[in-house]
Tab-separated table of C-alpha atoms in Angstrom:
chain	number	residue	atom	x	y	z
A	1	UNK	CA	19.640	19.926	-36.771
A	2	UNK	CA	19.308	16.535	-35.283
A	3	UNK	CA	15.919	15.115	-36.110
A	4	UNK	CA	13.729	12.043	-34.919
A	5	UNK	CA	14.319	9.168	-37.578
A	6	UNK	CA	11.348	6.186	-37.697
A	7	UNK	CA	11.349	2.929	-40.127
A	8	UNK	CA	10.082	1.552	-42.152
A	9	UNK	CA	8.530	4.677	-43.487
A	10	UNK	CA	5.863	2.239	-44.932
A	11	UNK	CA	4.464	-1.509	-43.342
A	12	UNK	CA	1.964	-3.930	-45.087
A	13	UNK	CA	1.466	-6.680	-43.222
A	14	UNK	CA	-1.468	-9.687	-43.048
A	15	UNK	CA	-4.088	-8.931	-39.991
A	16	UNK	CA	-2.514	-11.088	-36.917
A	17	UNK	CA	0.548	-10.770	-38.089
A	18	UNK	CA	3.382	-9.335	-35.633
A	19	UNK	CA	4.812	-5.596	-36.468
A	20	UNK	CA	7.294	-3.697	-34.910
A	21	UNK	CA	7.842	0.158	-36.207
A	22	UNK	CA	10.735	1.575	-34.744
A	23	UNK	CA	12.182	5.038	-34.093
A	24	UNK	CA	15.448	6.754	-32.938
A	25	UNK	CA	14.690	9.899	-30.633
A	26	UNK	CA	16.922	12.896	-31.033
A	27	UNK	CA	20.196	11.947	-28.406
A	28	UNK	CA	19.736	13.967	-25.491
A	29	UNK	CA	15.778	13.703	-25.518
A	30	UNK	CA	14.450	11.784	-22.018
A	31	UNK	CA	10.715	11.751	-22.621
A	32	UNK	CA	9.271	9.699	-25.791
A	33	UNK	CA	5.922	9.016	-27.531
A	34	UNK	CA	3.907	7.351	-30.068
A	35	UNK	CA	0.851	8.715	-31.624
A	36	UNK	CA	-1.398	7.474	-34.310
A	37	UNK	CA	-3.317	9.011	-37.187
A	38	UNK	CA	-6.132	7.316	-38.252
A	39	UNK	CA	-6.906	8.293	-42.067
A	40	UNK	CA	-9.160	11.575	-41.427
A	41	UNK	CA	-8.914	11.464	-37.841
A	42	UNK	CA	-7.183	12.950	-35.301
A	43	UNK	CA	-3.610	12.849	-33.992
A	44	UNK	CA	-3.933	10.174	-31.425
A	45	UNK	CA	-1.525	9.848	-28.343
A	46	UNK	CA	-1.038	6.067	-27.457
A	47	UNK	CA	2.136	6.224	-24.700
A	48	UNK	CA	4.601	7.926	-23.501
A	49	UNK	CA	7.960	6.517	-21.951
A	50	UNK	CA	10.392	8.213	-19.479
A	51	UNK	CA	13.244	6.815	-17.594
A	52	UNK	CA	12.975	3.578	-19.151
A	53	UNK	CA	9.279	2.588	-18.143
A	54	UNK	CA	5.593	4.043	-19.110
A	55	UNK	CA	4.496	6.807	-17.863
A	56	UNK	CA	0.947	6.567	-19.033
A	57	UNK	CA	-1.005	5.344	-21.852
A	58	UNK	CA	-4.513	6.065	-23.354
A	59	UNK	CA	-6.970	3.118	-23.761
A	60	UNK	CA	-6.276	2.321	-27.220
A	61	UNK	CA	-3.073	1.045	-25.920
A	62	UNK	CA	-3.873	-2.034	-25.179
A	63	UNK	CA	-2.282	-5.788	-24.321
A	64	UNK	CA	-1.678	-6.324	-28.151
A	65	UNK	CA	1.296	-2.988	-28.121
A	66	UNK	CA	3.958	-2.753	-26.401
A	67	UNK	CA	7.276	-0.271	-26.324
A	68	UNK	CA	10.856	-0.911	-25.219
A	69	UNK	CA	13.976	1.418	-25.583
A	70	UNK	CA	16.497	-2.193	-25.658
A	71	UNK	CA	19.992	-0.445	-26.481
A	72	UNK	CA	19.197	3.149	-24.851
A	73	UNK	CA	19.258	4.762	-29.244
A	74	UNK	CA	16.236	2.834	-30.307
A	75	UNK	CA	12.242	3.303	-29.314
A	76	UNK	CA	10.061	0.531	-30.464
A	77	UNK	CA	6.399	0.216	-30.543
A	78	UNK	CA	5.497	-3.781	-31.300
A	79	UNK	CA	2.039	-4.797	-32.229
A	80	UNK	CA	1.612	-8.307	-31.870
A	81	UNK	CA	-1.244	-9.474	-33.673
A	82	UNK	CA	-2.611	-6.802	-36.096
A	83	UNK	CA	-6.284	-5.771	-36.828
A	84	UNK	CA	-7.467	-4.123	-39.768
A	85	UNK	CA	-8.348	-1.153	-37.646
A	86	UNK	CA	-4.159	-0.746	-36.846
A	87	UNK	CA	-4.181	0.886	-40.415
A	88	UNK	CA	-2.666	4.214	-39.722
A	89	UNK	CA	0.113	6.438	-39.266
A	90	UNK	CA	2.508	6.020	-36.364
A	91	UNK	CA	4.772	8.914	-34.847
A	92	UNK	CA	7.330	8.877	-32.913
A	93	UNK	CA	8.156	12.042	-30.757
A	94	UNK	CA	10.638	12.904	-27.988
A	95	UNK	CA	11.098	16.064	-26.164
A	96	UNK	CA	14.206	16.998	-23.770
A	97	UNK	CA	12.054	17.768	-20.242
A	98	UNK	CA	8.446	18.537	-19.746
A	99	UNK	CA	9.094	22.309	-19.508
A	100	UNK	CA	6.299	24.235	-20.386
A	101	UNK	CA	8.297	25.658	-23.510
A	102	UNK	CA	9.730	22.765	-25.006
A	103	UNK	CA	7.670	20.890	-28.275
A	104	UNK	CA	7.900	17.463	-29.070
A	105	UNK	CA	10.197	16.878	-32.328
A	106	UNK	CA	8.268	14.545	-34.379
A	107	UNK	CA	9.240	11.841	-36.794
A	108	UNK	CA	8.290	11.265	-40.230
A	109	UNK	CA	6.084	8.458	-39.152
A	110	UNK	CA	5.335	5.060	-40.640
A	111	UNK	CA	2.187	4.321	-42.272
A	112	UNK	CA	0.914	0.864	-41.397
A	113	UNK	CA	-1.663	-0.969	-43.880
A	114	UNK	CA	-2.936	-3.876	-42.796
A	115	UNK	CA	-4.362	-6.887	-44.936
B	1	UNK	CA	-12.091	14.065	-21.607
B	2	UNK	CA	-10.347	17.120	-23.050
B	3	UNK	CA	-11.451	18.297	-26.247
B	4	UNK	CA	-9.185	20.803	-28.964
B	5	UNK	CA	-11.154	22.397	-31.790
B	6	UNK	CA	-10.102	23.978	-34.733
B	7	UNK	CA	-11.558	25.736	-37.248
B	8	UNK	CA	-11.971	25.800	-40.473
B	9	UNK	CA	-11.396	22.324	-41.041
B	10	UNK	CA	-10.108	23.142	-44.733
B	11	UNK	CA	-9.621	26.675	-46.090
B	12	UNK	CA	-8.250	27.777	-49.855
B	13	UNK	CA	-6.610	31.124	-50.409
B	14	UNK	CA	-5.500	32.865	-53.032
B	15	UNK	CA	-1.046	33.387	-53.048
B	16	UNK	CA	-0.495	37.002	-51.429
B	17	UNK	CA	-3.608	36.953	-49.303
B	18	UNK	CA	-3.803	36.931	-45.470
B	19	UNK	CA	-5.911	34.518	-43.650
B	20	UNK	CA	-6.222	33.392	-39.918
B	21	UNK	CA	-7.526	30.370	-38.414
B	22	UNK	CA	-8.618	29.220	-34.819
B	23	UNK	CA	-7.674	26.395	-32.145
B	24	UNK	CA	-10.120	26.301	-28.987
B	25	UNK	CA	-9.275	24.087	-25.924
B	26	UNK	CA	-10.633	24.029	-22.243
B	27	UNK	CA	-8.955	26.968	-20.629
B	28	UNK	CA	-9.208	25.242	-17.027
B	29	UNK	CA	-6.811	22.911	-18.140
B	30	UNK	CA	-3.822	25.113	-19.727
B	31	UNK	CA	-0.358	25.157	-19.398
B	32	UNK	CA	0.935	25.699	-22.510
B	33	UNK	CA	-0.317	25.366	-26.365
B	34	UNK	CA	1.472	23.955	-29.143
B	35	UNK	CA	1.561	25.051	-33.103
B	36	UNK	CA	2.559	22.290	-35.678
B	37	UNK	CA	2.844	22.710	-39.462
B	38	UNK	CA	1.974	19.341	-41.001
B	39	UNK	CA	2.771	18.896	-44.730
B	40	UNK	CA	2.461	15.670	-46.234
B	41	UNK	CA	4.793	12.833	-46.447
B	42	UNK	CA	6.773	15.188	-43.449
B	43	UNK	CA	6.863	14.735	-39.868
B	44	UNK	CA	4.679	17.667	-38.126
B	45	UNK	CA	7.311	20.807	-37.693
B	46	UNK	CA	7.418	22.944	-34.461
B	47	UNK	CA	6.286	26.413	-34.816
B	48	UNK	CA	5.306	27.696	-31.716
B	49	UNK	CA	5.099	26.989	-28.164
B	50	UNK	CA	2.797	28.993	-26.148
B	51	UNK	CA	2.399	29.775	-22.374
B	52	UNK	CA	1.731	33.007	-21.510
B	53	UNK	CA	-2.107	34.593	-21.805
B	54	UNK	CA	-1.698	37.559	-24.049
B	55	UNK	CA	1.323	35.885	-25.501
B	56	UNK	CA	2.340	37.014	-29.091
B	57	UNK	CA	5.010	34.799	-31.244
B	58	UNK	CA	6.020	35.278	-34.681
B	59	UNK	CA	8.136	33.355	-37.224
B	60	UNK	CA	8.447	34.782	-40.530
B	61	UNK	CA	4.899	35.254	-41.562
B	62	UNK	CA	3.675	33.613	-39.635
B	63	UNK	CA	2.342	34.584	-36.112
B	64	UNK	CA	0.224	33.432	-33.469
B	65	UNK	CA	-1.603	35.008	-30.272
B	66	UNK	CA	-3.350	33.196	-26.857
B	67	UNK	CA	-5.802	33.661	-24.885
B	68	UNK	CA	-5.675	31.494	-21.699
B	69	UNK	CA	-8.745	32.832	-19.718
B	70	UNK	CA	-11.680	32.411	-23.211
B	71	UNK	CA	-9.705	29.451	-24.429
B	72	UNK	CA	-8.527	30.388	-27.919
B	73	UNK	CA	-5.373	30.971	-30.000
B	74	UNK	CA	-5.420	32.260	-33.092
B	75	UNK	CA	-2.082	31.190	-35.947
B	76	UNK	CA	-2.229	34.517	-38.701
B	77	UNK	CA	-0.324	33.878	-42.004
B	78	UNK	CA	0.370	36.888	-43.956
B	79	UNK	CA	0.581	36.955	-47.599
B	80	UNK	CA	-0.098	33.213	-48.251
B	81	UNK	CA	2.324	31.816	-50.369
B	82	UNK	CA	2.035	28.052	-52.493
B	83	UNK	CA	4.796	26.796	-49.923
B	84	UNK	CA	2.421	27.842	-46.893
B	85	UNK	CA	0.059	24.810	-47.991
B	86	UNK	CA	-0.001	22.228	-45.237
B	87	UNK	CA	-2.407	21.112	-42.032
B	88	UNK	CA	-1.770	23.467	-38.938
B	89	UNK	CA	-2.020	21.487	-35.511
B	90	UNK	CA	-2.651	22.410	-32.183
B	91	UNK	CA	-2.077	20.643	-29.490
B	92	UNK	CA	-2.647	21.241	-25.895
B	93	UNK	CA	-0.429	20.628	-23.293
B	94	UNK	CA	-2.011	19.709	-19.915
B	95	UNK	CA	1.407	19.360	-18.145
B	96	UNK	CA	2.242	16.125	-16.940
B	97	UNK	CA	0.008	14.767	-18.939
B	98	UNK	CA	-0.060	14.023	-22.973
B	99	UNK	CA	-0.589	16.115	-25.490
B	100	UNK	CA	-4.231	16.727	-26.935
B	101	UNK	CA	-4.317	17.646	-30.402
B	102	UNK	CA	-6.977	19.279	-32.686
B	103	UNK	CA	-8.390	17.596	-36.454
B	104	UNK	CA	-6.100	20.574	-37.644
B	105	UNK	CA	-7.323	23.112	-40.166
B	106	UNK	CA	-5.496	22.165	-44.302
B	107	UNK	CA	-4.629	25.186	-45.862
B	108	UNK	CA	-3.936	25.153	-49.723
B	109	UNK	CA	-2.699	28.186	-51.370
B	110	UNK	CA	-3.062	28.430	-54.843
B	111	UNK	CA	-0.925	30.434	-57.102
């Protein structure tokens, strides 16, 4: 069954350093996402991204992220100058349409650890 | 700002028992409710999508009932099993908007 596939599955990096985390959406998918999980917290949605722009983001998405789909396989969520509170998980999710019956397919996430 | 609820936040069963759990959500807003099953180290699995009030769905042992007009769906598990342990997300789907999901309730089974 094709699947969503993100990497790395695990980031440290030094606070105001640069990060990208990047995920391939299943093939035929045409809406995609990123959500965080903060340790104990809930699943966070941070943007979603259909026909090649954003369709809406929630305030924690900020100037520091950013997404781009650059070769039409990859989705990539950049975080340009990490803060300790960027520590978290980060999935990736498409979905096919925004039918009322269709889930998003999540991916395994990354976990992000900032120093 | 919508809000999901579940509840328990953590429940422990004993292998072969039955136990239920509860996602609430702001029925004025509905169009459809999601189920995810959330073990660790995985990405969250698909279980159930949900639409209709009244609806009924069932996978395995697993099944799941809604009620759009008091705001509640309940996710059953029958005869807990060890491989059953994992966090059970809902998430409610607005329509054109994003997904809002719940804390999710952790279920451990213990054999």
């Amino acid at each position: 069954e094709p699947e969503v596939t993100q990497t790395p599955s695990h980031q440290v990096t030094q606070m105001g350093q640069e990060v990208i985390l990047r995920c391939v959406p299943i093939s035929n998918h045409l809406y995609f996402y990123w959500y965080r999980q903060i340790l104990g917290q809930k699943v966070e949605f941070l943007v979603s991204f259909y026909n090649n722009e954003i369709s809406e983001k929630s305030e924690i998405f900020d100037d520091q992220f950013s997404v781009e789909r650059p070769d039409g396989s990859n989705f990539t969520l950049k975080i340009r100058s990490t803060k300790l509170e960027d520590s978290a998980m980060y999935f990736c999710a498409s979905r096919p349409g925004q039918g009322p019956n269709q889930p998003q397919h999540f991916g395994d996430g990354t976990r992000l650890s900032i120093l | 700002i919508l809000n999901v609820e579940q509840s328990p936040q953590s429940l422990h069963v004993q292998e072969g028992d039955s136990t239920n759990f509860t996602c609430s959500f702001p029925s004025s807003n509905f169009y459809a409710l999601h189920w995810y099953r959330w073990e660790t180290a995985k990405s969250p699995e698909a279980l159930f999508v949900m639409t209709l009030n009244g609806d009924e769905k069932k996978k395995g042992r697993i099944s799941a009932t809604l009620n759009t007009k008091e705001g509640y769906s309940y996710l059953y598990i029958k005869g807990s099993q060890p491989e059953d342990s994992a966090t059970y997300l809902c998430a409610l789907d607005s329509g054109n908007t994003p997904l809002v999901f719940g804390k999710g309730t952790r279920l451990s089974v213990i054999a």
